[in-house]
XYZ file of C-alpha atoms in Angstrom:
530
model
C -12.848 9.435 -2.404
C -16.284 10.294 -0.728
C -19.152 7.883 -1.866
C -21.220 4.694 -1.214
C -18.808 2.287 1.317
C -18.767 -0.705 -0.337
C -17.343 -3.841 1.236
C -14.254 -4.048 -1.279
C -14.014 -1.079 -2.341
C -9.898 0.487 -1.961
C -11.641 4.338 -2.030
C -11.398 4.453 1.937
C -8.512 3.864 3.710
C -8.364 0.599 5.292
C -7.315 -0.303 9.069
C -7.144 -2.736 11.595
C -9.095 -3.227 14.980
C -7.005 -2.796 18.499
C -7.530 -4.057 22.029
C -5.555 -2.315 24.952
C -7.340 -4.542 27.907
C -6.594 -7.149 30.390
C -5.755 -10.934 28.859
C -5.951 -14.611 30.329
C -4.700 -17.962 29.120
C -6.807 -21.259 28.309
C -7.036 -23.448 25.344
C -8.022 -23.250 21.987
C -11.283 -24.611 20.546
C -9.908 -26.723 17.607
C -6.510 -26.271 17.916
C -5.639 -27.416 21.451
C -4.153 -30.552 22.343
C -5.445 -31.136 25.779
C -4.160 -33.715 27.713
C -5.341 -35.892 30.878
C -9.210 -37.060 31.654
C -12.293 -36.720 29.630
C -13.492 -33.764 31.569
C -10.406 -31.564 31.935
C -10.188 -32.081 27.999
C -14.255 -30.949 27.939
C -12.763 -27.875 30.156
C -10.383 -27.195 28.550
C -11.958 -26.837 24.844
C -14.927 -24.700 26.189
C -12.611 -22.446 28.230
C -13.096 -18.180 27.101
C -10.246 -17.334 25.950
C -9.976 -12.910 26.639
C -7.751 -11.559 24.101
C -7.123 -7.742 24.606
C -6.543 -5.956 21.069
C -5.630 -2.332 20.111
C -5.513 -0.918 17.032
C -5.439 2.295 14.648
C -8.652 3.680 12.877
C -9.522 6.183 10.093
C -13.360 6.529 10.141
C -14.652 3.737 11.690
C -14.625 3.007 15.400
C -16.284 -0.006 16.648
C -18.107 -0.138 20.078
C -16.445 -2.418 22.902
C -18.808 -4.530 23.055
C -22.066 -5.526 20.355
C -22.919 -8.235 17.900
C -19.436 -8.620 16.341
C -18.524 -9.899 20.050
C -20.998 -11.861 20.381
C -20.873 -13.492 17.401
C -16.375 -14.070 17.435
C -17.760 -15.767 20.988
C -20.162 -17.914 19.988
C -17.668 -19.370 17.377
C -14.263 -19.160 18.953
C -15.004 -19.283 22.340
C -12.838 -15.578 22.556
C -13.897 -12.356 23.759
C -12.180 -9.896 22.245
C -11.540 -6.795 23.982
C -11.083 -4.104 21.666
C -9.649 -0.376 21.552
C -9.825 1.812 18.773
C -7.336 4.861 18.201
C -7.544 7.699 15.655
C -4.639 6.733 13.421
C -3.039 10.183 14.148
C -2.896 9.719 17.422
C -1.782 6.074 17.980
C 1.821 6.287 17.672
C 2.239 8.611 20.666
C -0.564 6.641 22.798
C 0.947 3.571 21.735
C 4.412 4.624 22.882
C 2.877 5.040 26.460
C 1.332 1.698 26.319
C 4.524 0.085 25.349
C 6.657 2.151 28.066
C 4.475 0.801 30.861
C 4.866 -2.981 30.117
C 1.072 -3.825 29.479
C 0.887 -4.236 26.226
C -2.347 -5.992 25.186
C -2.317 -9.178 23.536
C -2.661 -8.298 20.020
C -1.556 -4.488 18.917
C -1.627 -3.050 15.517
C 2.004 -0.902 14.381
C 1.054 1.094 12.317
C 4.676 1.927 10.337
C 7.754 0.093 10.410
C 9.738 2.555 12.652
C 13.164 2.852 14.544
C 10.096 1.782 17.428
C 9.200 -1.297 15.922
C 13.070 -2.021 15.668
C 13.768 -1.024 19.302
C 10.434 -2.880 20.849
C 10.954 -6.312 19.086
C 14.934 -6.513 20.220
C 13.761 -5.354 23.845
C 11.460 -8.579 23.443
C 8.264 -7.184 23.973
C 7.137 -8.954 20.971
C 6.286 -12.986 20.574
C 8.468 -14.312 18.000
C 6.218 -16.279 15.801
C 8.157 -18.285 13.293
C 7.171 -21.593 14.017
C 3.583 -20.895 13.258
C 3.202 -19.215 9.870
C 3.215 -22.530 8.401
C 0.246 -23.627 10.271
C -2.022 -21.171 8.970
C -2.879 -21.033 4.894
C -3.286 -17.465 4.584
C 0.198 -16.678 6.646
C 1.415 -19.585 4.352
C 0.317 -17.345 1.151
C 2.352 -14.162 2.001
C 5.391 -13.748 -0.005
C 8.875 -14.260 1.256
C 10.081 -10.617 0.324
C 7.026 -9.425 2.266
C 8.272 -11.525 5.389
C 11.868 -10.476 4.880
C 10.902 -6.703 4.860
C 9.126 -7.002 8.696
C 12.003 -9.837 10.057
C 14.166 -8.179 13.059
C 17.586 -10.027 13.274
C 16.384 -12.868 11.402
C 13.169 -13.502 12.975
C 9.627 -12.995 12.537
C 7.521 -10.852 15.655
C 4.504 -9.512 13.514
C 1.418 -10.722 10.961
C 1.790 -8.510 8.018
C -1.965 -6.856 6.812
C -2.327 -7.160 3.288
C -1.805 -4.356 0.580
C -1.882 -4.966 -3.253
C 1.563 -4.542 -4.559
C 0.362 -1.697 -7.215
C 2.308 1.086 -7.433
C 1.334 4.005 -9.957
C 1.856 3.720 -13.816
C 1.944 6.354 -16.126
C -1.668 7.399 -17.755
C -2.413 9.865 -21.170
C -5.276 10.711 -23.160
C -5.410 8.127 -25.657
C -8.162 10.557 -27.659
C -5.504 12.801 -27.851
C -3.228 10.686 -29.195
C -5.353 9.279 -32.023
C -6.307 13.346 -32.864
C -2.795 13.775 -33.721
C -1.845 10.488 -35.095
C 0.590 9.488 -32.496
C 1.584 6.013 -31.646
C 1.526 5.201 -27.544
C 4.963 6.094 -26.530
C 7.161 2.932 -25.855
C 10.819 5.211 -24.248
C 11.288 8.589 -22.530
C 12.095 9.433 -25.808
C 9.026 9.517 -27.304
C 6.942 10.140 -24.201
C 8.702 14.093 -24.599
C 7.970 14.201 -28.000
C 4.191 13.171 -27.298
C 4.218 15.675 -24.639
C 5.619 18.641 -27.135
C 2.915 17.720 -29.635
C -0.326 18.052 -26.830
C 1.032 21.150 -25.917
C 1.683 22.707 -29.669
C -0.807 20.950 -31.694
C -4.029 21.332 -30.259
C -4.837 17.716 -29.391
C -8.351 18.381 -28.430
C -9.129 19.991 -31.392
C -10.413 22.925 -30.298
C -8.634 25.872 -31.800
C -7.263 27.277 -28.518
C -3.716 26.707 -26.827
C -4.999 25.299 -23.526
C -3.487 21.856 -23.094
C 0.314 20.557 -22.275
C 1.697 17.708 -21.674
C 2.743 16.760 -17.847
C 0.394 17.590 -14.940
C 3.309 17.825 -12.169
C 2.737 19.081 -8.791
C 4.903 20.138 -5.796
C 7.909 17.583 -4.469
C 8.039 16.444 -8.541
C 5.024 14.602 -7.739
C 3.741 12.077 -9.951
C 7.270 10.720 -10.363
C 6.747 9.629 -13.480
C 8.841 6.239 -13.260
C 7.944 3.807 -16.348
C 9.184 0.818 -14.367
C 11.674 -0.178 -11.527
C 14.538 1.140 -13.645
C 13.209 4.455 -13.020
C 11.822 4.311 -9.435
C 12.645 5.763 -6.342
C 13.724 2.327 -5.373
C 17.215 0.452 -4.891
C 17.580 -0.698 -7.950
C 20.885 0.384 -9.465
C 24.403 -0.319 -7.956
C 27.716 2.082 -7.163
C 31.230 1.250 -8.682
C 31.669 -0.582 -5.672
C 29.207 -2.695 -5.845
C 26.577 -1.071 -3.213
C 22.452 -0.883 -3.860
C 22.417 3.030 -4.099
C 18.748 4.830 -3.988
C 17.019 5.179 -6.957
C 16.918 9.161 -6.621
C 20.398 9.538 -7.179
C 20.156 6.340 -9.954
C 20.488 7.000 -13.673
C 16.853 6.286 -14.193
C 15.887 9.004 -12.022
C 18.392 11.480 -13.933
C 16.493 10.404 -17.163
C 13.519 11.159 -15.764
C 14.519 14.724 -14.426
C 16.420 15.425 -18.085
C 12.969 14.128 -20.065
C 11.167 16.688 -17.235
C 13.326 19.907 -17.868
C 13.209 19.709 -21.690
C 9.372 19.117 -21.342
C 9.799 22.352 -19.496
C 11.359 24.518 -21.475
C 8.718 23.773 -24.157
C 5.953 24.798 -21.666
C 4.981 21.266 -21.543
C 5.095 20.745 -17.860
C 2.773 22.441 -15.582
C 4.109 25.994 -15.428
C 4.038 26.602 -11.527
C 4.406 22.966 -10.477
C 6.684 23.668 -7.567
C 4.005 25.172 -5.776
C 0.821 22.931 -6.656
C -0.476 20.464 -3.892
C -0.986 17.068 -4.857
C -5.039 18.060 -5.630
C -3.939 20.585 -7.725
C -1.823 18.599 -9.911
C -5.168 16.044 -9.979
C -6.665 19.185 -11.246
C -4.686 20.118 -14.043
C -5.307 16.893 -15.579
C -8.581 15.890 -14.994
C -10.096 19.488 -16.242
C -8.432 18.289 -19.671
C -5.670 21.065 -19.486
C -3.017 17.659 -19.451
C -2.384 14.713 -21.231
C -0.594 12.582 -18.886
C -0.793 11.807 -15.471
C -0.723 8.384 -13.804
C -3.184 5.768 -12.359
C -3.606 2.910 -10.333
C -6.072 -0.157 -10.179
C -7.241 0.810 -6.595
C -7.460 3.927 -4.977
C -8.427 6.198 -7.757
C -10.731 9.030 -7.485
C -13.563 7.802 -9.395
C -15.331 11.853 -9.545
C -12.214 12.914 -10.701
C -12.684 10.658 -14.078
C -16.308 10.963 -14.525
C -15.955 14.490 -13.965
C -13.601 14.823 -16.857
C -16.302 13.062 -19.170
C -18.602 15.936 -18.178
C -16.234 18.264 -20.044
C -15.332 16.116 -22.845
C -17.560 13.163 -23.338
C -14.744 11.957 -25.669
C -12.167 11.873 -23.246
C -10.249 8.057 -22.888
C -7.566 7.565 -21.046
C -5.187 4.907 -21.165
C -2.426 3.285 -19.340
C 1.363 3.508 -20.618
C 3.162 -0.130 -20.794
C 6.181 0.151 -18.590
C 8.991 0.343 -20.793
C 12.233 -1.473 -21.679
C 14.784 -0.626 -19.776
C 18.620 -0.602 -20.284
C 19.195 -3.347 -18.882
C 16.532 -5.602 -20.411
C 14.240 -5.383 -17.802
C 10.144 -4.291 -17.879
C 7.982 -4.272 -15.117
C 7.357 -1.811 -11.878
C 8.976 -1.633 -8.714
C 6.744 -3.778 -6.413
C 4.525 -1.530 -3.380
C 5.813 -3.158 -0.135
C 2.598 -5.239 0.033
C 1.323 -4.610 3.266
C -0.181 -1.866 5.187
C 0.324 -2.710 8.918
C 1.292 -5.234 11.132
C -0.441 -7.448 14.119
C 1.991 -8.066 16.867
C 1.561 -10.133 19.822
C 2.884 -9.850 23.284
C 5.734 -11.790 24.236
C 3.850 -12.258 27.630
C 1.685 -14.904 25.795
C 4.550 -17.165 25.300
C 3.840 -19.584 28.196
C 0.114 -20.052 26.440
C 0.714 -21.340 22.967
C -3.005 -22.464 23.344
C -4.227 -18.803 23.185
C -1.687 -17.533 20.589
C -3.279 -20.339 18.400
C -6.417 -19.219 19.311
C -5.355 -15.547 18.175
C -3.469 -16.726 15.277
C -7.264 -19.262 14.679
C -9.203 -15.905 14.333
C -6.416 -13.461 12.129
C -6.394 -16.485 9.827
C -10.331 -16.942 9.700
C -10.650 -13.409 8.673
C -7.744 -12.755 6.329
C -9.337 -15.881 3.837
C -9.858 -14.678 0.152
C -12.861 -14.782 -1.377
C -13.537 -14.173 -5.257
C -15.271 -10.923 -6.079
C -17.981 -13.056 -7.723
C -18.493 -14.983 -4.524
C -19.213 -11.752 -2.048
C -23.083 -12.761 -1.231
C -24.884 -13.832 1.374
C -24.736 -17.479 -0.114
C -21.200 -17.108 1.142
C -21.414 -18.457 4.852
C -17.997 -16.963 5.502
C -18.460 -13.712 3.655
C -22.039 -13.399 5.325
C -20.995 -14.314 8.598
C -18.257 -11.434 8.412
C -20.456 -8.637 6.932
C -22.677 -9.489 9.861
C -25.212 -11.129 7.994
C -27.496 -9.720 4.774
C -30.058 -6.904 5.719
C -28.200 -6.647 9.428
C -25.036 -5.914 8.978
C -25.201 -5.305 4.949
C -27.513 -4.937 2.084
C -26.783 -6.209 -1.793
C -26.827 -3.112 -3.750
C -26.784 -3.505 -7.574
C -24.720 -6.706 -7.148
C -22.163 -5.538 -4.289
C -22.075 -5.895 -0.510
C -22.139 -2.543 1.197
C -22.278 -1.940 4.558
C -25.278 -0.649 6.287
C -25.165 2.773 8.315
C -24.032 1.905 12.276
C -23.335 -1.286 11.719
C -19.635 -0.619 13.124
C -20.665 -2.957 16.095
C -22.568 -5.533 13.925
C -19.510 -6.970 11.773
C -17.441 -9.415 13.367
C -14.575 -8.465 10.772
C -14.128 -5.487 12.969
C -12.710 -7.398 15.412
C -10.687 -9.730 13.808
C -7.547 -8.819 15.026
C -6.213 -7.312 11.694
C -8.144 -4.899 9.208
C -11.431 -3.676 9.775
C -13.252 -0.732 8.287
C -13.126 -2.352 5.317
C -12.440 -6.084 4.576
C -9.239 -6.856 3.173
C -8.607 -10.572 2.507
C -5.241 -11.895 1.693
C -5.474 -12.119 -2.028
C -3.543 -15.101 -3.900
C -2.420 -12.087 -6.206
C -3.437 -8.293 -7.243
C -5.326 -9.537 -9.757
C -7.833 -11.666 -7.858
C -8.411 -8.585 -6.480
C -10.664 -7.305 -9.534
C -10.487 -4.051 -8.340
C -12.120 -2.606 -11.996
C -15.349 -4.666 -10.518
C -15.137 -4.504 -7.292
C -14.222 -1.178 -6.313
C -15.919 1.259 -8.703
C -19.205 1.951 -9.786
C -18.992 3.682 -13.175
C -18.232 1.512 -16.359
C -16.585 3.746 -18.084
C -14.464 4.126 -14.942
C -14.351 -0.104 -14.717
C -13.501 0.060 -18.383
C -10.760 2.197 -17.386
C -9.705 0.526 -14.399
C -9.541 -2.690 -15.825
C -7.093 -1.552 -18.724
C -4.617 -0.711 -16.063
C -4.793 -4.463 -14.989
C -4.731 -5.659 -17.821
C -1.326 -3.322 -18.931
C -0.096 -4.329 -15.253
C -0.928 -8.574 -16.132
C 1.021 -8.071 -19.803
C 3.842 -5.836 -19.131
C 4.877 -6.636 -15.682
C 7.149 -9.055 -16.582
C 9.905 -8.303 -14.439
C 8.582 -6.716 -11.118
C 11.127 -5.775 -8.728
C 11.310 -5.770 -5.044
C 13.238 -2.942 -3.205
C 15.939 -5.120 -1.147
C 15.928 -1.623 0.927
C 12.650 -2.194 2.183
C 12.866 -3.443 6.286
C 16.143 -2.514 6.574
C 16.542 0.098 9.662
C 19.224 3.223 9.209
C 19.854 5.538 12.337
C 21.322 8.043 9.275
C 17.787 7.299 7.377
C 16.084 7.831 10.817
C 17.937 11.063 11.931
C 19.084 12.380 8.617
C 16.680 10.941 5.851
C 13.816 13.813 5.750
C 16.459 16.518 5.547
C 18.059 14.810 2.733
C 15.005 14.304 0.911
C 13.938 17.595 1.018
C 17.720 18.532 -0.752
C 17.672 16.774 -3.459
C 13.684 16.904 -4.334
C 15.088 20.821 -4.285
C 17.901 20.784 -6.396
C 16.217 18.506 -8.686
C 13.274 20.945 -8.912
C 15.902 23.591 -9.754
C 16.760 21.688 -12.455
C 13.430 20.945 -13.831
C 12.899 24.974 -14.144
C 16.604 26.051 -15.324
C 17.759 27.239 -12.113
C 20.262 24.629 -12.176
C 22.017 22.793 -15.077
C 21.500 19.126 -15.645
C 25.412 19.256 -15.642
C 25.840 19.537 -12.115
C 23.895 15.869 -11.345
C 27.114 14.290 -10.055
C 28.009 17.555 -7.969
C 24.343 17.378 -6.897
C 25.006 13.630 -5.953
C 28.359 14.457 -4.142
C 26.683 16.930 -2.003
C 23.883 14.304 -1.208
C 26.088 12.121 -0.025
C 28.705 14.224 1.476
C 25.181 15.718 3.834
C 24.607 12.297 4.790
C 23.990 10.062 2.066
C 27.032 8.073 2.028
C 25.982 7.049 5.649
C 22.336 5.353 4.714
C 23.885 3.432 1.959
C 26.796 2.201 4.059
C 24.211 1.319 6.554
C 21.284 -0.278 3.820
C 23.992 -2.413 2.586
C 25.108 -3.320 5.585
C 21.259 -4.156 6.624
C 20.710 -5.947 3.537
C 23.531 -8.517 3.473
C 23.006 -9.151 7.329
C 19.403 -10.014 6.272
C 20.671 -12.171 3.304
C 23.125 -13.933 5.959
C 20.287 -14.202 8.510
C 18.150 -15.985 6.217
C-alpha cells in the first residue's frame, strides 16, 4: 500500500525500535522510592538511566542518536541506546545475540517461536508479572492476549498491540441489486449468489465476463463467515479434544460450497496457480463478485481503481453468519504483533525496569482519532512536534520526510515506524477515518466496522494460540502443505468430497494426531497454570 505515511494509518507495516548496547542501573524519575538523606534521594532521582534496546524494522530505521534522544532524556532522565534490524534478518542476528549472553535490556521477538519458548525457560528473560498492574495500558490488554505469550504460567514479555480484525467476506452489492438478490445470510445462498454473477450478467453488460469467487493459490481468501468456519480450534473430536479448524466441519462446508461453485465456473478457473495479487486482481478489475475485506490494511488503489472501471461499483461487507451451533461472530486475530522482552539481568534493578516499563507505558497511551493535533501535548510531543517532526495535512498528522531521528516514538521501546497506541477496542481505532484518504473508500471502510460492531456477537478466541508443539514445530509446514493439496484437489474434481475423512485419517496418521495430543495437552496445562 504505497502512498502518503500518515501517522495512523495500518497501510505500512508497523514495528518496534531495538537497542543491542551496553546497560547500567539507577533509579527511576517518578517511580523510585529512594531511601536515606535528602541528597542521595536528589541523586538518586536525577541519575541517567542507559537502557540498551534492539528491535526489528520494515522501512524505517532511526539514527542512534538525534532529537528523539534527546527529547526521551530530557523527560525520563534515560538514554536509550537503540539498534535497528531489517525484519528479515533479525531472527538469525538475534539468535547470535542471545547465544552470547548480552542481551540488551529491552529486545523486540518478533514471532512466538520454539526460540521464544526455549529462551524464557533458560531464564534469559525478566519475568514481569508483578508489574502489569502498575501500568494502565498493560492493565488494558486482554487476558486471552496475556495467556497466548505466558511460558509455564508466567509472564516474560509486553505484548505490541494489533487490532483483533481478521478478514470478512466482501461482494458487489451493485451486483446484487442488478439481479434482485437479497445479501446472502448461509453458505447456502452465498453459492447460489455466486451461480447467478457468473450466469446472469450482473453488470449488465451483455458479455459473460464475471463469476463469482476470486480464489487464489493455497485456497486463499478462506472464505470463513465466522469462527465456525475458521482455520481456528474451534470444534472438538469424539473424545473430547480442540481439533484444528482445517480438518473441522466448517472447513468441509466451506471446501463443498467451493467445489460446486467450481463446477459451475464460478470460482476463478486457474486459482491453484494465482499469487495472492492475482487473486486481488480478479476482483478488483470487476471480473468477481466476492472477495473479502478488512477495516485496516486494505489496498486503498485497489478500490478506487475499480471505480475507474465502473463508477457504479459498491461493495459491501457479508454479516458473519449463524452457525450450527448458535453462534455468530469471527474468530478473534491474536491481537498483537510483537513482543518487548527484558533481560533477566535487570532483576537486581527494579528501579530501571520501572523506568523501562515508565517509557513502554508513556508511549503505548490511546489517543482518539479526533484528538491527533498538535493541541495534544502527548500526541505532539511523540510526533516530534508540528512542522518538525510532522505537518497537519487535510486534518491528519503525517510524518515529515527524515524525520526518523526527530520522533521520540521511535524509541519508545515498542512500535515505531508508525504509532500504534493500545486501543480500549478495534473500534476506537476508526480506521475508516484514520487510515484512508478516499471517502468512498472511508464509506466503505466504515461499513465493515459497522458489520464487525453488529454481527460480532460471539467472537472467539483460538485456545491454540501460545501453545508450543515440537510436532507443530518439526512437522506443521509439511502438513499444511498436504491438506491445502488435497483440499485443492477437491475444489477442481481431482478428488471426491467423499474421501474428507480418508483425507483426515491420512492428516493425522502423517502427523496430525501428534499436534493435537500435544495442543491439548498445552492448553489444559495453561488452564491449570492459571
Amino acid at each position: 500500500m504505497a502512498k502518503k505515511r500518515w501517522i495512523s494509518a495500518g497501510s505500512v507495516l508497523m514495528t518496534v525500535a531495538l537497542t543491542a548496547a551496553a546497560c547500567s542501573g539507577g533509579g527511576s524519575q517518578g517511580t523510585s522510592q529512594p531511601s536515606g538523606e535528602p541528597g542521595a534521594k536528589q541523586a538518586e532521582e536525577n541519575k541517567m538511566h542507559e537502557i540498551s534496546f534492539m528491535n526489528f524494522a520494515y522501512t524505517i530505521f532511526p539514527a542512534a542518536e538525534g532529537a528523539g534522544v534527546d527529547a526521551i532524556k530530557e523527560k525520563f532522565n534515560a538514554h536509550i541506546k537503540s539498534q535497528f534490524i531489517l525484519q528479515s534478518d533479525f531472527n538469525s542476528k538475534l539468535s547470535v545475540v542471545m547465544a552470547s549472553g548480552d542481551m540488551p535490556d529491552v529486545v523486540a521477538i518478533k514471532d512466538l517461536d520454539s526460540n521464544y519458548y526455549k529462551w524464557a525457560r533458560q531464564g534469559a528473560f525478566l519475568p514481569l508479572d508483578d508489574y502489569i498492574d502498575q501500568y494502565e495500558t498493560f492493565r488494558m490488554v486482554p487476558d486471552e492476549i496475556w495467556d497466548q505469550i505466558r511460558v509455564d504460567g508466567k509472564i516474560y514479555s509486553i505484548p505490541m498491540y494489533a487490532p483483533t480484525y481478521v478478514f470478512s467476506n466482501i461482494i458487489r452489492k451493485d451486483w446484487l441489486d442488478n439481479l434482485g438478490l437479497s445479501m446472502p445470510t448461509n453458505y447456502e445462498e452465498l453459492l447460489e449468489v455466486a451461480i447467478a454473477f457468473t450466469k446472469n450478467d450482473p453488470d449488465g453488460n451483455g458479455k459473460d465476463d464475471t463469476y463469482g469467487f476470486a480464489l487464489g493459490e493455497n485456497i486463499s481468501p478462506e472464505y470463513m463467515a465466522g469462527a465456525y468456519w475458521s482455520g481456528g480450534w474451534y470444534h472438538k473430536n469424539e473424545n473430547g479434544d480442540y481439533i484444528p479448524g482445517i480438518i473441522g466441519p466448517g472447513r468441509k462446508e466451506v471446501i463443498e460450497t467451493l467445489a460446486a461453485a467450481y463446477r459451475e465456473g464460478a470460482v476463478t478457473k486457474d486459482f491453484a496457480v494465482l499469487n495472492w495479487a492475482q487473486a486481488n486482481k480478479e476482483f478488483y478489475s470487476g471480473k468477481a463478485g466476492i472477495f473479502i475485506g478488512t477495516p485496516t490494511g486494505m489496498v486503498e488503489e485497489y478500490y478506487t481503481g475499480l471505480l475507474e472501471v465502473n463508477p457504479e461499483a459498491r461493495l459491501a461487507s457479508i454479516p458473519h453468519f449463524v452457525a450450527p451451533d448458535g453462534s455468530q461472530g469471527r474468530l478473534l486475530g491474536q491481537g498483537y504483533f510483537g513482543l518487548s522482552t527484558l533481560s533477566s539481568k535487570l532483576k537486581n534493578d527494579p528501579e530501571k525496569v520501572k523506568k523501562i516499563l515508565e517509557i513502554m507505558d508513556y508511549g503505548r497511551q490511546f489517543i482518539p482519532v479526533n484528538e491527533r493535533t498538535p493541541d495534544n501535548e502527548v500526541f505532539d510531543w511523540l510526533m516530534g512536534h508540528e512542522g518538525v517532526g510532522y505537518e497537519m495535512v487535510d486534518g491528519k498528522a503525517v510524518l515529515k520526510p527524515g524525520s526518523e531521528s526527530i520522533t521520540p516514538i521511535q524509541y519508545m521501546l515498542q512500535r515505531h515506524e508508525f504509532w500504534k497506541p493500545w486501543a480500549p477496542n478495534d473500534e476506537a481505532n476508526q480506521y475508516s477515518i484514520a487510515s484512508y484518504n478516499d471517502p468512498r473508500m472511508q464509506q466503505f471502510i466504515a461499513e465493515i466496522e459497522e458489520m464487525e460492531a453488529t454481527y460480532n456477537k460471539t467472537p472467539y478466541a483460538d485456545p491454540s494460540r501460545g501453545i508450543f508443539s515440537e510436532a507443530q514445530s518439526s512437522k506443521g509446514a509439511d502438513l499444511q502443505k498436504y491438506i491445502i493439496g488435497e483440499q485443492t484437489k477437491m475444489i477442481s474434481g481431482q478428488r471426491p468430497l467423499s474421501d474428507w475423512d480418508q483425507m483426515v485419517k491420512e492428516w493425522m496418521g502423517r502427523g496430525g494426531a501428534d499436534i493435537i495430543r500435544e495442543i491439548n495437552d498445552g492448553i489444559k496445562e495453561r488452564g491449570a497454570a492459571k
